[in-house]
Amino acid sequence: MDLDVHPVGERVEVEGVGGEGEPGSVGLVAVVAASVSDLRRAVAVAGELPRAAHLLVAVEYVPAHLGPLAPVPPGMDEWNDLYELRVRRVGRRGWVCEAFFPGGTGAAEFLSAVVHGARGRRRGSGTGFFGGLHGRGAGAWLPGELSARGAPASGPVEMDRVTPVSDVVLRLDEGQGLPFWEDVEVPALDRYTAEAAYRPAAGTPDRAAPRVYGPDPVGRIAPVDERLVNPSGFRPESGGPMGLLTVHDGNVVLYDGRKIRAEVPRDGTVTDAGLDHVRDLRGVRVDWSENTGTAMVRAVASLAAGGVPLVGGPVPVWAAGLGEELSELLSSTEEEHLADALRREEHSVRLRRAALRAHGVRARWRALAAEAGLAVPPEPRVSVVLCTRRPGMVGFALAQIARQRGAEVEVVLALHGFPASLPEVASAVAEYEATGRPLVVHEAEGDTVFGAVLNEAVARASGTLVAKWDDDDWYGPEHLADLLLARTYSGADVVGISHSYTYLETLDLTVRRTSFSEMPHKGILGGSILADRGILEEVGGFRPRPRAVDSQFLLAVGRVGGRVYRTHGLGYVLRRSGEGHTWNVDLGYFLGGRTEQWTGWRPSALLEGVPEPFGGRRDAGR
């Protein structure tokens, strides 16, 4: 059976199973998918399948940046009945996983464990509420979520003792209309399926305007599964061919000038495997000449979320579901600009930001919950830990933090060996506090080693996440927001940036290193570490050493099985002056390898200039 067309909310009945005096499980359930994205989409539908003694999952293509199809067992002894587990590679990129449970187990639970194993340690940030689904293709709206439950077309929602199993239900209308929703406790939202939304009514032209449910055009289409459709695997080279996203024989296809790379289904789904097949392209031009509705809009949003550089001129009215920011970006860059590797990557970063924030599953469901009148939980707070021995750099660093956008920020300022009463420190602190953001000041003893001062600062932080900040480096206003995005789509315990830009102060020279980003990798800059509180506790914090505390922390994370992810470094410039660094390497380290060099201070456009330092020290930024 095709799980994409089986309605969520309709149980699959098997003759001779589940009745009185009959076995409670079938012998075998096998799920075959083309990609891990398809497998995540099937989790919600698999909840309608019967229990099985033998479960087999096969995925035809798993990109290299994902792990093998080895499941992560649940944490409450649900698998004590497991008899045998097999994982094997099939062909070059395929995997098969089999499990045997004599007493039977649920297919959805097993699929969830398998996709979690392929993605790494963390499951990612939750929404704080449970979503229910009804209708064909509903799995695309909440992929990989074991908490997603099917609901009858008219309700009511199933109860777990005295609590509904869902807080809000999304119903998909196939064009015939939906019955009155009868559940007075759980709200329901209605959307058309991709086919029904663009099916012309009787007596209207073939390309009729879409039917809509919901006030926001962005929220009318299914979201992008950011856990798999994301920038992971992005290539910084700019020498590949250009692709064209266009219509051929009524279908949306991606053409590279010689052959069709991919054919997009009617609902616009782009998978992790599809992205992997187009990573060598310099970019993709979007052809808006024919109204294909959801297929084109969702495909463009998915490619943008994956970091594929897109160009396409003005976006037509029928594609308003892309959102204003993403639409403007598509017409902001011409094809010839993508020949420059730096400009190409900058454009890619802007696209992925807009697409992930507007079309990611988490963002979509938070918007749906707000539309349904639910109280949406606040975003996690980031505690920025700033430890410094230099009073003159406090105002410079606080000004960098103050301009951060897209993140809820608290600052813990550790003054290492000097008091907060120094005039330049007091004025800088007062100017930062005037912004209204919380600030905690800690005066550390001068003879305390650096790693111990960091731990003292972390102990005074109240945020869910802890970000390390260097006092003399330059940070773009989206620095923390980019790290939060990377944390969401990577499932990593620690995220940071690649080392791209360095300003050599003694030579008045800016150096850019060509380095790969968007990958699991422990090689991140220490001044960009963003870590979950849980992983800090697991490794015991930072080692009480005077230097190399960042690299030692990252090694410790690896030893406890944590995952470190490296995102782009275009919004950051490392300052290298003559002295005062805990990382002792000579200037030759920064000048070697594949680098670009410019006289003077020349950052990426994503840094967006430099703010004036707080406290009146206008020379601190030089």
C-alpha positions as a printed NumPy array, in Angstrom:
array([[  0.   ,   0.   ,   0.   ],
       [  1.13 ,   3.573,  -0.726],
       [  1.478,   5.334,   2.617],
       [  1.341,   8.745,   0.922],
       [ -2.266,   8.203,  -0.138],
       [ -3.554,   6.288,   2.866],
       [ -5.527,   8.713,   5.074],
       [ -4.136,   9.402,   8.527],
       [ -6.92 ,   8.493,  10.957],
       [ -8.056,   5.305,   9.17 ],
       [ -6.771,   2.095,  10.729],
       [ -5.443,  -0.651,   8.432],
       [ -7.389,  -3.8  ,   9.275],
       [ -5.893,  -7.233,   8.567],
       [ -8.201, -10.221,   8.445],
       [ -7.551, -12.685,  11.238],
       [ -5.555, -10.234,  13.382],
       [ -6.669,  -8.192,  16.378],
       [-10.015,  -9.817,  17.   ],
       [-11.17 , -11.923,  19.893],
       [ -9.1  , -15.095,  20.066],
       [ -6.86 , -13.856,  17.217],
       [ -3.175, -12.891,  17.355],
       [ -2.476,  -9.235,  18.152],
       [  0.32 ,  -8.874,  15.578],
       [  0.934,  -9.682,  11.929],
       [  4.016, -11.628,  10.944],
       [  5.791,  -8.929,   8.904],
       [  5.496,  -5.218,   8.159],
       [  7.978,  -3.953,   5.553],
       [  8.353,  -0.255,   4.775],
       [ 10.318,   0.652,   1.641],
       [ 11.272,   4.294,   1.032],
       [ 13.332,   6.159,  -1.535],
       [ 14.867,   8.498,   1.086],
       [ 15.007,   9.17 ,   4.812],
       [ 12.674,  12.141,   4.203],
       [ 10.068,   9.734,   2.842],
       [ 10.559,   7.516,   5.876],
       [  9.983,  10.428,   8.294],
       [  6.831,  11.361,   6.387],
       [  5.569,   7.8  ,   6.852],
       [  5.817,   7.809,  10.668],
       [  2.398,   9.424,  11.198],
       [  0.724,   7.066,   8.703],
       [  2.509,   4.024,  10.148],
       [  0.544,   4.592,  13.33 ],
       [ -2.44 ,   3.155,  11.425],
       [ -0.606,  -0.111,  10.642],
       [ -0.994,  -3.235,  12.815],
       [  1.653,  -4.404,  15.254],
       [  4.212,  -6.825,  13.82 ],
       [  6.635,  -9.458,  15.044],
       [  9.095,  -8.777,  12.215],
       [  9.686,  -5.219,  10.995],
       [ 11.822,  -4.362,   7.979],
       [ 12.768,  -0.858,   6.848],
       [ 14.611,  -0.292,   3.567],
       [ 15.812,   3.071,   2.259],
       [ 17.172,   3.263,  -1.259],
       [ 19.437,   6.332,  -0.874],
       [ 20.963,   7.785,   2.302],
       [ 23.307,  10.786,   1.776],
       [ 26.829,  10.525,   3.16 ],
       [ 26.272,  13.202,   5.839],
       [ 23.576,  11.052,   7.465],
       [ 24.398,   8.04 ,   9.58 ],
       [ 23.563,   4.381,   8.897],
       [ 20.011,   3.171,   9.389],
       [ 20.726,   1.969,  12.932],
       [ 17.793,   2.577,  15.295],
       [ 18.063,   4.29 ,  18.681],
       [ 16.089,   2.216,  21.232],
       [ 13.413,   3.997,  23.297],
       [ 14.355,   5.046,  26.794],
       [ 11.688,   3.26 ,  28.872],
       [ 12.543,  -0.434,  28.332],
       [  9.973,  -0.794,  25.547],
       [ 12.423,  -2.989,  23.652],
       [ 13.051,  -5.617,  26.327],
       [ 11.211,  -8.029,  24.019],
       [ 13.705,  -7.48 ,  21.149],
       [ 15.041, -10.834,  19.931],
       [ 17.272,  -9.88 ,  16.991],
       [ 18.394,  -6.707,  15.176],
       [ 20.087,  -6.54 ,  11.767],
       [ 21.472,  -3.521,   9.908],
       [ 23.158,  -3.863,   6.535],
       [ 24.147,  -1.719,   3.597],
       [ 22.511,  -2.377,   0.226],
       [ 24.344,  -1.128,  -2.837],
       [ 26.318,   2.111,  -2.622],
       [ 23.931,   4.29 ,  -0.603],
       [ 21.068,   2.046,   0.508],
       [ 20.392,   0.572,   3.946],
       [ 18.123,  -2.116,   5.393],
       [ 17.214,  -2.5  ,   9.058],
       [ 15.295,  -5.47 ,  10.479],
       [ 14.039,  -6.182,  13.985],
       [ 12.311,  -9.208,  15.498],
       [  9.917,  -8.869,  18.443],
       [  8.217, -12.167,  19.408],
       [  5.458, -10.248,  21.195],
       [  5.09 ,  -7.703,  18.408],
       [  5.654,  -3.935,  18.381],
       [  4.255,  -0.879,  16.639],
       [  5.489,   0.051,  13.175],
       [  5.418,   3.799,  13.906],
       [  7.547,   3.376,  17.041],
       [ 10.133,   1.37 ,  15.105],
       [ 10.219,   3.835,  12.187],
       [ 10.682,   6.696,  14.638],
       [ 13.646,   4.914,  16.239],
       [ 15.217,   4.299,  12.826],
       [ 14.954,   7.875,  11.543],
       [ 16.205,   9.167,  14.896],
       [ 19.272,   6.954,  14.561],
       [ 20.05 ,   8.332,  11.112],
       [ 19.811,  11.935,  12.359],
       [ 21.93 ,  11.73 ,  15.515],
       [ 21.583,  12.18 ,  19.244],
       [ 18.968,  14.925,  19.73 ],
       [ 15.471,  14.858,  18.299],
       [ 15.477,  18.651,  18.006],
       [ 13.417,  21.412,  19.555],
       [  9.804,  20.495,  20.24 ],
       [  6.785,  22.73 ,  19.799],
       [  5.372,  22.215,  23.293],
       [  2.064,  20.751,  22.095],
       [  0.799,  17.666,  20.237],
       [ -0.63 ,  17.838,  16.75 ],
       [ -3.332,  15.572,  15.362],
       [ -3.847,  14.786,  11.667],
       [ -6.637,  13.704,   9.342],
       [ -6.598,  12.993,   5.609],
       [ -4.423,  11.866,   2.726],
       [ -0.895,  13.258,   2.666],
       [ -1.188,  14.505,   6.245],
       [  2.141,  12.895,   7.157],
       [  3.92 ,  15.665,   5.239],
       [  2.625,  18.227,   7.748],
       [  4.192,  16.569,  10.802],
       [  6.996,  14.248,   9.61 ],
       [  8.806,  12.012,  12.051],
       [  6.572,  12.885,  15.019],
       [  5.535,   9.834,  16.982],
       [  3.151,  12.041,  18.985],
       [  1.118,  12.795,  15.825],
       [ -2.159,  10.867,  16.061],
       [ -4.858,  10.297,  13.535],
       [ -8.267,  11.822,  14.207],
       [-11.743,  11.141,  12.722],
       [-12.983,  13.687,  10.201],
       [-15.538,  15.141,  12.632],
       [-13.789,  14.277,  15.892],
       [-13.714,  13.848,  18.768],
       [-10.026,  13.413,  19.556],
       [ -9.077,  10.201,  21.32 ],
       [ -8.558,  10.533,  25.073],
       [ -5.596,   9.287,  27.115],
       [ -7.323,   8.903,  30.487],
       [ -8.555,  12.48 ,  31.024],
       [ -6.359,  14.263,  28.457],
       [ -6.834,  14.497,  24.671],
       [ -3.94 ,  12.937,  22.732],
       [ -3.788,  16.06 ,  20.508],
       [ -3.946,  19.777,  21.304],
       [ -4.87 ,  20.855,  17.769],
       [ -5.949,  18.829,  14.725],
       [ -5.085,  19.6  ,  11.107],
       [ -7.659,  18.248,   8.617],
       [ -6.914,  17.985,   4.899],
       [ -9.816,  18.603,   2.526],
       [ -9.668,  16.734,  -0.791],
       [-12.152,  19.115,  -2.392],
       [-15.402,  17.477,  -1.277],
       [-15.639,  19.453,   1.952],
       [-15.227,  18.36 ,   5.541],
       [-17.935,  17.631,   8.133],
       [-18.629,  19.859,  11.115],
       [-15.952,  19.499,  13.806],
       [-17.651,  18.224,  16.955],
       [-14.852,  18.333,  19.532],
       [-15.431,  21.395,  21.75 ],
       [-12.15 ,  21.011,  23.648],
       [ -9.628,  20.495,  20.817],
       [ -9.631,  23.02 ,  17.937],
       [ -9.297,  21.939,  14.302],
       [ -7.724,  23.758,  11.343],
       [ -8.56 ,  22.909,   7.731],
       [ -6.323,  22.977,   4.679],
       [ -6.802,  21.703,   1.136],
       [ -4.618,  18.903,  -0.174],
       [ -2.185,  19.918,  -2.912],
       [ -4.399,  18.383,  -5.604],
       [ -7.657,  19.865,  -4.333],
       [ -6.244,  23.368,  -3.829],
       [ -5.456,  23.739,  -7.536],
       [ -8.228,  21.61 ,  -9.038],
       [-10.361,  23.941, -11.182],
       [-14.035,  24.109, -10.351],
       [-16.59 ,  23.202, -12.999],
       [-16.828,  25.791, -15.779],
       [-13.591,  27.582, -14.845],
       [-10.305,  27.746, -16.798],
       [ -7.766,  25.003, -16.284],
       [ -5.448,  27.226, -14.228],
       [ -7.97 ,  28.545, -11.741],
       [ -6.98 ,  30.506,  -8.671],
       [ -6.333,  28.195,  -5.705],
       [ -8.96 ,  27.531,  -3.09 ],
       [ -7.711,  28.44 ,   0.359],
       [ -8.275,  27.745,   4.03 ],
       [ -6.492,  30.019,   6.458],
       [ -5.621,  33.724,   6.282],
       [ -1.851,  33.425,   5.708],
       [ -0.768,  32.213,   2.235],
       [  2.444,  30.779,   3.706],
       [  0.476,  28.571,   6.088],
       [ -1.631,  27.058,   3.286],
       [  1.057,  24.689,   2.052],
       [  2.711,  21.773,   3.805],
       [  5.953,  22.668,   5.611],
       [  9.507,  21.68 ,   4.728],
       [ 11.027,  18.917,   6.86 ],
       [ 14.043,  20.913,   8.076],
       [ 15.535,  17.939,   9.907],
       [ 16.493,  16.516,   6.496],
       [ 15.866,  19.265,   3.93 ],
       [ 18.468,  21.746,   5.13 ],
       [ 21.929,  23.101,   4.172],
       [ 23.808,  19.98 ,   5.352],
       [ 26.115,  18.969,   2.515],
       [ 26.328,  22.467,   0.953],
       [ 29.337,  22.838,  -1.367],
       [ 31.188,  26.196,  -1.497],
       [ 32.454,  25.743,  -5.078],
       [ 30.827,  27.84 ,  -7.792],
       [ 31.982,  26.076, -10.976],
       [ 29.094,  23.681, -11.581],
       [ 26.325,  24.045, -14.187],
       [ 23.134,  26.042, -13.654],
       [ 19.896,  24.161, -13.18 ],
       [ 16.4  ,  25.172, -14.271],
       [ 13.243,  24.485, -12.257],
       [ 10.523,  24.471, -14.902],
       [  7.44 ,  22.659, -16.195],
       [  7.768,  19.734, -18.609],
       [  4.716,  17.766, -19.776],
       [  2.683,  19.26 , -16.945],
       [  5.139,  18.285, -14.22 ],
       [  7.689,  20.397, -12.327],
       [ 11.192,  19.166, -13.14 ],
       [ 14.761,  20.215, -12.402],
       [ 16.771,  20.319, -15.613],
       [ 20.555,  20.894, -15.791],
       [ 20.87 ,  21.623, -19.521],
       [ 21.499,  18.005, -20.484],
       [ 19.05 ,  15.875, -18.532],
       [ 16.259,  15.986, -15.979],
       [ 17.832,  15.687, -12.548],
       [ 14.574,  15.324, -10.623],
       [ 10.83 ,  15.286, -11.156],
       [  8.878,  17.015,  -8.388],
       [  5.621,  15.33 ,  -7.285],
       [  2.352,  17.232,  -7.235],
       [  2.716,  18.184,  -3.569],
       [  6.145,  19.74 ,  -4.199],
       [  8.141,  17.379,  -1.978],
       [ 11.935,  17.635,  -2.205],
       [ 13.83 ,  15.028,  -0.176],
       [ 17.306,  14.762,   1.327],
       [ 18.241,  12.412,  -1.523],
       [ 16.989,  14.909,  -4.106],
       [ 19.065,  17.679,  -2.537],
       [ 22.154,  15.478,  -2.536],
       [ 21.78 ,  14.989,  -6.297],
       [ 21.859,  18.745,  -7.023],
       [ 24.662,  19.865,  -4.677],
       [ 27.091,  20.203,  -7.596],
       [ 24.932,  22.854,  -9.311],
       [ 26.124,  26.467,  -9.187],
       [ 22.511,  27.49 ,  -8.72 ],
       [ 18.966,  27.016,  -9.985],
       [ 16.863,  29.445, -12.022],
       [ 13.117,  29.284, -11.318],
       [ 10.767,  29.49 , -14.296],
       [  7.524,  31.13 , -13.142],
       [  5.869,  31.134, -16.584],
       [  3.263,  28.489, -15.718],
       [  1.074,  28.292, -12.626],
       [  1.716,  24.93 , -10.991],
       [  0.601,  26.002,  -7.548],
       [  1.819,  24.018,  -4.58 ],
       [  4.299,  21.912,  -6.544],
       [  6.442,  24.873,  -7.611],
       [  6.025,  26.909,  -4.414],
       [  6.923,  24.087,  -2.046],
       [  9.79 ,  22.899,  -4.259],
       [ 11.291,  26.42 ,  -4.294],
       [ 10.898,  26.731,  -0.511],
       [ 12.567,  23.329,  -0.055],
       [ 15.517,  24.121,  -2.319],
       [ 15.995,  27.448,  -0.54 ],
       [ 15.887,  25.729,   2.869],
       [ 18.534,  23.363,   1.55 ],
       [ 20.835,  26.28 ,   0.749],
       [ 20.597,  25.864,  -3.032],
       [ 21.296,  29.312,  -4.592],
       [ 18.125,  30.345,  -6.441],
       [ 17.4  ,  33.155,  -8.886],
       [ 14.118,  33.824, -10.608],
       [ 13.087,  37.426, -11.008],
       [  9.716,  38.724,  -9.76 ],
       [  7.55 ,  36.126,  -8.038],
       [  3.968,  35.909,  -9.431],
       [  0.92 ,  36.488,  -7.254],
       [ -0.086,  32.83 ,  -7.356],
       [  3.182,  31.953,  -5.552],
       [  2.508,  34.233,  -2.55 ],
       [  2.841,  31.18 ,  -0.331],
       [  6.616,  31.623,  -0.49 ],
       [  6.395,  34.615,   1.82 ],
       [  7.573,  38.183,   1.246],
       [ 11.19 ,  37.807,   2.384],
       [ 11.899,  34.729,   0.286],
       [ 10.153,  36.263,  -2.731],
       [ 12.289,  39.4  ,  -2.508],
       [ 15.504,  37.389,  -2.219],
       [ 14.734,  35.424,  -5.399],
       [ 14.833,  38.632,  -7.43 ],
       [ 17.767,  40.231,  -5.565],
       [ 20.558,  38.288,  -7.308],
       [ 21.289,  37.608, -10.968],
       [ 22.686,  34.405, -12.389],
       [ 26.1  ,  35.919, -13.182],
       [ 26.585,  36.834,  -9.511],
       [ 26.661,  33.129,  -8.599],
       [ 29.986,  32.749, -10.426],
       [ 31.627,  34.429,  -7.422],
       [ 31.923,  31.819,  -4.649],
       [ 31.574,  34.307,  -1.794],
       [ 28.551,  36.105,  -3.236],
       [ 26.966,  32.744,  -4.045],
       [ 27.339,  31.513,  -0.447],
       [ 26.058,  34.8  ,   1.001],
       [ 22.95 ,  34.484,  -1.176],
       [ 22.541,  30.862,  -0.088],
       [ 22.671,  31.844,   3.6  ],
       [ 20.022,  34.545,   3.163],
       [ 17.743,  32.113,   1.31 ],
       [ 18.073,  29.336,   3.873],
       [ 17.368,  31.75 ,   6.731],
       [ 14.138,  32.987,   5.12 ],
       [ 12.951,  29.528,   4.051],
       [ 13.654,  27.708,   7.311],
       [ 12.064,  30.425,   9.441],
       [  8.92 ,  30.598,   7.319],
       [  8.513,  27.017,   6.099],
       [ 10.148,  24.699,   8.642],
       [  7.906,  22.197,  10.43 ],
       [  8.511,  23.764,  13.835],
       [  7.81 ,  27.287,  12.581],
       [  4.686,  26.161,  10.724],
       [  3.174,  24.368,  13.709],
       [  3.894,  27.232,  16.076],
       [  2.016,  29.465,  13.619],
       [ -0.832,  26.934,  13.353],
       [ -1.083,  26.732,  17.134],
       [ -1.282,  30.516,  17.37 ],
       [ -4.005,  30.522,  14.679],
       [ -5.943,  27.956,  16.706],
       [ -5.704,  30.116,  19.819],
       [ -3.213,  27.967,  21.75 ],
       [ -0.63 ,  29.523,  24.042],
       [  2.648,  29.034,  22.146],
       [  5.624,  28.36 ,  24.473],
       [  8.429,  30.954,  24.397],
       [ 11.613,  30.299,  22.47 ],
       [ 14.582,  29.045,  24.543],
       [ 16.767,  31.727,  26.116],
       [ 20.449,  31.926,  25.167],
       [ 22.869,  32.829,  27.959],
       [ 25.869,  34.531,  26.344],
       [ 28.945,  33.962,  28.508],
       [ 31.585,  36.679,  28.052],
       [ 34.81 ,  36.297,  30.054],
       [ 37.42 ,  39.03 ,  29.657],
       [ 40.659,  40.278,  31.205],
       [ 40.509,  43.558,  29.233],
       [ 38.369,  46.366,  30.646],
       [ 38.749,  48.345,  27.424],
       [ 37.028,  45.632,  25.361],
       [ 33.87 ,  45.292,  27.471],
       [ 32.008,  48.047,  25.617],
       [ 33.038,  46.635,  22.238],
       [ 31.786,  43.124,  23.088],
       [ 28.518,  44.287,  24.662],
       [ 27.698,  46.36 ,  21.574],
       [ 28.125,  43.237,  19.439],
       [ 25.735,  41.28 ,  21.668],
       [ 23.178,  44.088,  21.861],
       [ 22.546,  44.052,  18.119],
       [ 21.728,  40.331,  17.983],
       [ 18.289,  39.696,  16.489],
       [ 16.144,  36.572,  16.31 ],
       [ 17.22 ,  35.295,  19.745],
       [ 16.169,  35.763,  23.364],
       [ 19.472,  36.752,  25.012],
       [ 20.863,  37.016,  28.529],
       [ 24.485,  38.117,  29.124],
       [ 26.729,  36.795,  31.878],
       [ 29.75 ,  39.125,  31.993],
       [ 32.71 ,  37.652,  33.878],
       [ 35.325,  40.305,  34.724],
       [ 38.546,  38.353,  35.169],
       [ 40.741,  40.215,  37.636],
       [ 39.217,  43.711,  37.65 ],
       [ 36.129,  45.328,  39.209],
       [ 32.918,  46.483,  37.57 ],
       [ 33.446,  49.91 ,  39.116],
       [ 36.09 ,  50.899,  36.55 ],
       [ 34.661,  53.897,  34.637],
       [ 34.861,  52.333,  31.156],
       [ 33.273,  49.131,  32.443],
       [ 30.523,  50.816,  34.443],
       [ 29.492,  53.078,  31.545],
       [ 29.45 ,  50.175,  29.08 ],
       [ 27.338,  48.045,  31.45 ],
       [ 24.906,  50.91 ,  32.034],
       [ 24.478,  51.477,  28.282],
       [ 23.8  ,  47.774,  27.696],
       [ 21.292,  47.584,  30.574],
       [ 19.433,  50.492,  28.977],
       [ 18.531,  48.159,  26.09 ],
       [ 16.307,  46.18 ,  28.488],
       [ 18.081,  42.867,  28.043],
       [ 19.12 ,  41.001,  31.213],
       [ 22.766,  41.231,  32.293],
       [ 24.567,  39.439,  35.129],
       [ 28.015,  40.72 ,  36.188],
       [ 30.47 ,  38.405,  37.938],
       [ 33.803,  39.608,  39.304],
       [ 36.254,  36.682,  39.177],
       [ 39.568,  36.548,  41.013],
       [ 42.534,  37.354,  38.79 ],
       [ 44.454,  34.197,  39.781],
       [ 41.571,  31.87 ,  38.843],
       [ 42.323,  29.903,  35.658],
       [ 40.273,  30.72 ,  32.562],
       [ 38.374,  27.417,  32.426],
       [ 37.248,  27.805,  36.018],
       [ 36.054,  31.384,  35.368],
       [ 33.965,  30.069,  32.476],
       [ 32.362,  27.5  ,  34.773],
       [ 31.608,  30.184,  37.365],
       [ 29.892,  32.235,  34.636],
       [ 27.885,  29.242,  33.36 ],
       [ 26.7  ,  28.563,  36.925],
       [ 25.196,  32.069,  36.981],
       [ 23.414,  31.644,  33.626],
       [ 19.68 ,  30.955,  33.512],
       [ 19.266,  30.114,  29.821],
       [ 18.433,  26.76 ,  28.273],
       [ 21.41 ,  27.265,  25.965],
       [ 24.879,  28.669,  26.635],
       [ 26.828,  30.605,  23.992],
       [ 30.511,  31.424,  24.398],
       [ 31.575,  34.921,  23.268],
       [ 35.049,  36.379,  22.689],
       [ 35.624,  39.985,  23.694],
       [ 37.589,  41.141,  20.631],
       [ 36.007,  39.382,  17.635],
       [ 33.319,  40.779,  15.325],
       [ 29.887,  39.126,  15.207],
       [ 27.118,  39.795,  12.698],
       [ 23.594,  40.545,  14.018],
       [ 22.33 ,  37.111,  12.874],
       [ 25.163,  35.172,  14.547],
       [ 23.084,  33.646,  17.353],
       [ 20.006,  33.261,  15.134],
       [ 22.051,  31.243,  12.621],
       [ 23.357,  29.003,  15.407],
       [ 19.811,  28.437,  16.66 ],
       [ 18.695,  27.473,  13.155],
       [ 21.615,  25.051,  12.824],
       [ 20.747,  23.54 ,  16.198],
       [ 17.161,  22.982,  15.029],
       [ 17.964,  21.242,  11.754],
       [ 21.141,  19.393,  12.779],
       [ 19.957,  17.778,  16.008],
       [ 23.402,  18.518,  17.475],
       [ 24.264,  19.049,  21.142],
       [ 26.838,  21.708,  20.231],
       [ 26.892,  23.989,  17.19 ],
       [ 29.46 ,  26.524,  16.051],
       [ 30.893,  28.103,  12.941],
       [ 33.683,  27.303,  10.535],
       [ 36.812,  29.457,  10.585],
       [ 36.36 ,  31.672,   7.534],
       [ 37.49 ,  35.269,   8.222],
       [ 40.503,  36.525,  10.187],
       [ 41.697,  40.107,  10.576],
       [ 45.47 ,  40.237,  11.192],
       [ 45.741,  43.495,  13.081],
       [ 49.532,  43.883,  12.942],
       [ 49.512,  43.472,   9.131],
       [ 46.178,  45.291,   8.556],
       [ 45.14 ,  42.315,   6.442],
       [ 41.864,  40.377,   6.117],
       [ 42.186,  36.692,   5.257],
       [ 39.377,  34.387,   4.166],
       [ 39.931,  30.65 ,   4.277],
       [ 37.95 ,  28.335,   2.029],
       [ 36.509,  25.738,   4.372],
       [ 33.597,  23.347,   4.226],
       [ 30.689,  24.045,   6.544],
       [ 27.203,  22.633,   7.148],
       [ 28.439,  19.284,   8.377],
       [ 28.956,  17.321,  11.603],
       [ 32.488,  18.355,  12.603],
       [ 34.261,  19.195,  15.859],
       [ 36.404,  21.859,  14.128],
       [ 34.454,  24.963,  15.197],
       [ 35.67 ,  28.312,  16.53 ],
       [ 35.684,  28.49 ,  20.312],
       [ 34.162,  31.965,  20.319],
       [ 31.087,  30.574,  18.553],
       [ 30.232,  27.564,  20.734],
       [ 26.492,  27.189,  21.43 ],
       [ 25.784,  24.258,  23.752],
       [ 22.782,  22.71 ,  25.449],
       [ 22.907,  22.887,  29.259],
       [ 22.518,  19.118,  29.318],
       [ 25.75 ,  18.426,  27.436],
       [ 27.639,  20.873,  29.653],
       [ 26.498,  18.881,  32.661],
       [ 27.393,  15.555,  31.007],
       [ 30.994,  16.566,  30.367],
       [ 31.33 ,  18.392,  33.689],
       [ 31.75 ,  21.847,  32.161],
       [ 35.019,  23.323,  30.919],
       [ 38.328,  21.941,  32.104],
       [ 39.998,  24.172,  34.728],
       [ 42.947,  25.029,  32.487],
       [ 44.411,  28.417,  31.465],
       [ 44.116,  27.738,  27.709],
       [ 42.767,  25.301,  25.073],
       [ 39.509,  25.036,  27.036],
       [ 37.415,  25.173,  23.84 ],
       [ 39.152,  22.291,  22.07 ],
       [ 39.153,  20.234,  25.27 ],
       [ 35.43 ,  20.8  ,  25.696],
       [ 34.723,  19.658,  22.14 ],
       [ 36.838,  16.529,  22.677],
       [ 34.868,  15.781,  25.845],
       [ 31.577,  16.14 ,  23.953],
       [ 32.756,  13.54 ,  21.453],
       [ 33.779,  11.154,  24.225],
       [ 30.283,  11.101,  25.74 ],
       [ 28.683,  10.483,  22.352],
       [ 27.575,  14.069,  21.721],
       [ 27.173,  15.57 ,  18.284],
       [ 28.965,  18.744,  17.134],
       [ 27.773,  20.564,  14.015],
       [ 29.589,  23.264,  12.027],
       [ 27.588,  25.926,  10.197],
       [ 28.83 ,  28.787,   8.003],
       [ 31.245,  31.416,   9.331],
       [ 30.442,  34.385,   7.088],
       [ 28.97 ,  36.481,   9.902],
       [ 32.098,  36.414,  12.067],
       [ 35.613,  37.86 ,  11.91 ],
       [ 38.335,  36.532,  14.203],
       [ 40.651,  39.306,  15.36 ],
       [ 44.328,  38.421,  15.651],
       [ 46.434,  41.044,  17.418],
       [ 49.926,  40.794,  18.806],
       [ 49.095,  39.396,  22.268],
       [ 46.411,  38.419,  24.753],
       [ 45.189,  35.196,  23.062],
       [ 44.659,  31.841,  24.761],
       [ 45.126,  30.192,  21.327],
       [ 48.855,  30.503,  20.605],
       [ 49.718,  30.093,  16.914],
       [ 51.869,  32.309,  14.699],
       [ 50.57 ,  34.421,  11.8  ],
       [ 51.747,  31.835,   9.267],
       [ 48.906,  29.58 ,  10.372],
       [ 46.349,  32.104,   9.111],
       [ 48.162,  32.827,   5.831],
       [ 48.703,  29.231,   4.726],
       [ 46.399,  26.974,   2.723],
       [ 43.611,  28.091,   0.39 ],
       [ 43.028,  31.723,   1.296],
       [ 41.907,  35.025,  -0.158],
       [ 43.575,  38.185,   1.168],
       [ 42.619,  41.866,   1.178],
       [ 44.418,  44.895,   2.556],
       [ 42.47 ,  46.46 ,   5.434],
       [ 39.369,  45.242,   7.234],
       [ 37.027,  43.554,   4.761],
       [ 34.378,  41.215,   6.178],
       [ 31.518,  39.43 ,   4.449],
       [ 28.398,  41.465,   3.725],
       [ 26.585,  39.253,   6.261],
       [ 28.477,  40.97 ,   9.087],
       [ 26.425,  44.11 ,   8.307],
       [ 29.02 ,  46.61 ,   9.479],
       [ 30.186,  47.338,  13.014],
       [ 28.221,  48.963,  15.872],
       [ 29.706,  51.749,  17.968],
       [ 31.188,  50.318,  21.203],
       [ 29.265,  51.005,  24.425],
       [ 30.71 ,  53.226,  27.115],
       [ 32.387,  55.826,  24.903],
       [ 35.402,  53.706,  23.833],
       [ 35.094,  54.534,  20.143],
       [ 38.593,  53.185,  19.404],
       [ 37.885,  49.678,  20.706],
       [ 36.512,  48.419,  17.426],
       [ 39.619,  49.324,  15.467]])
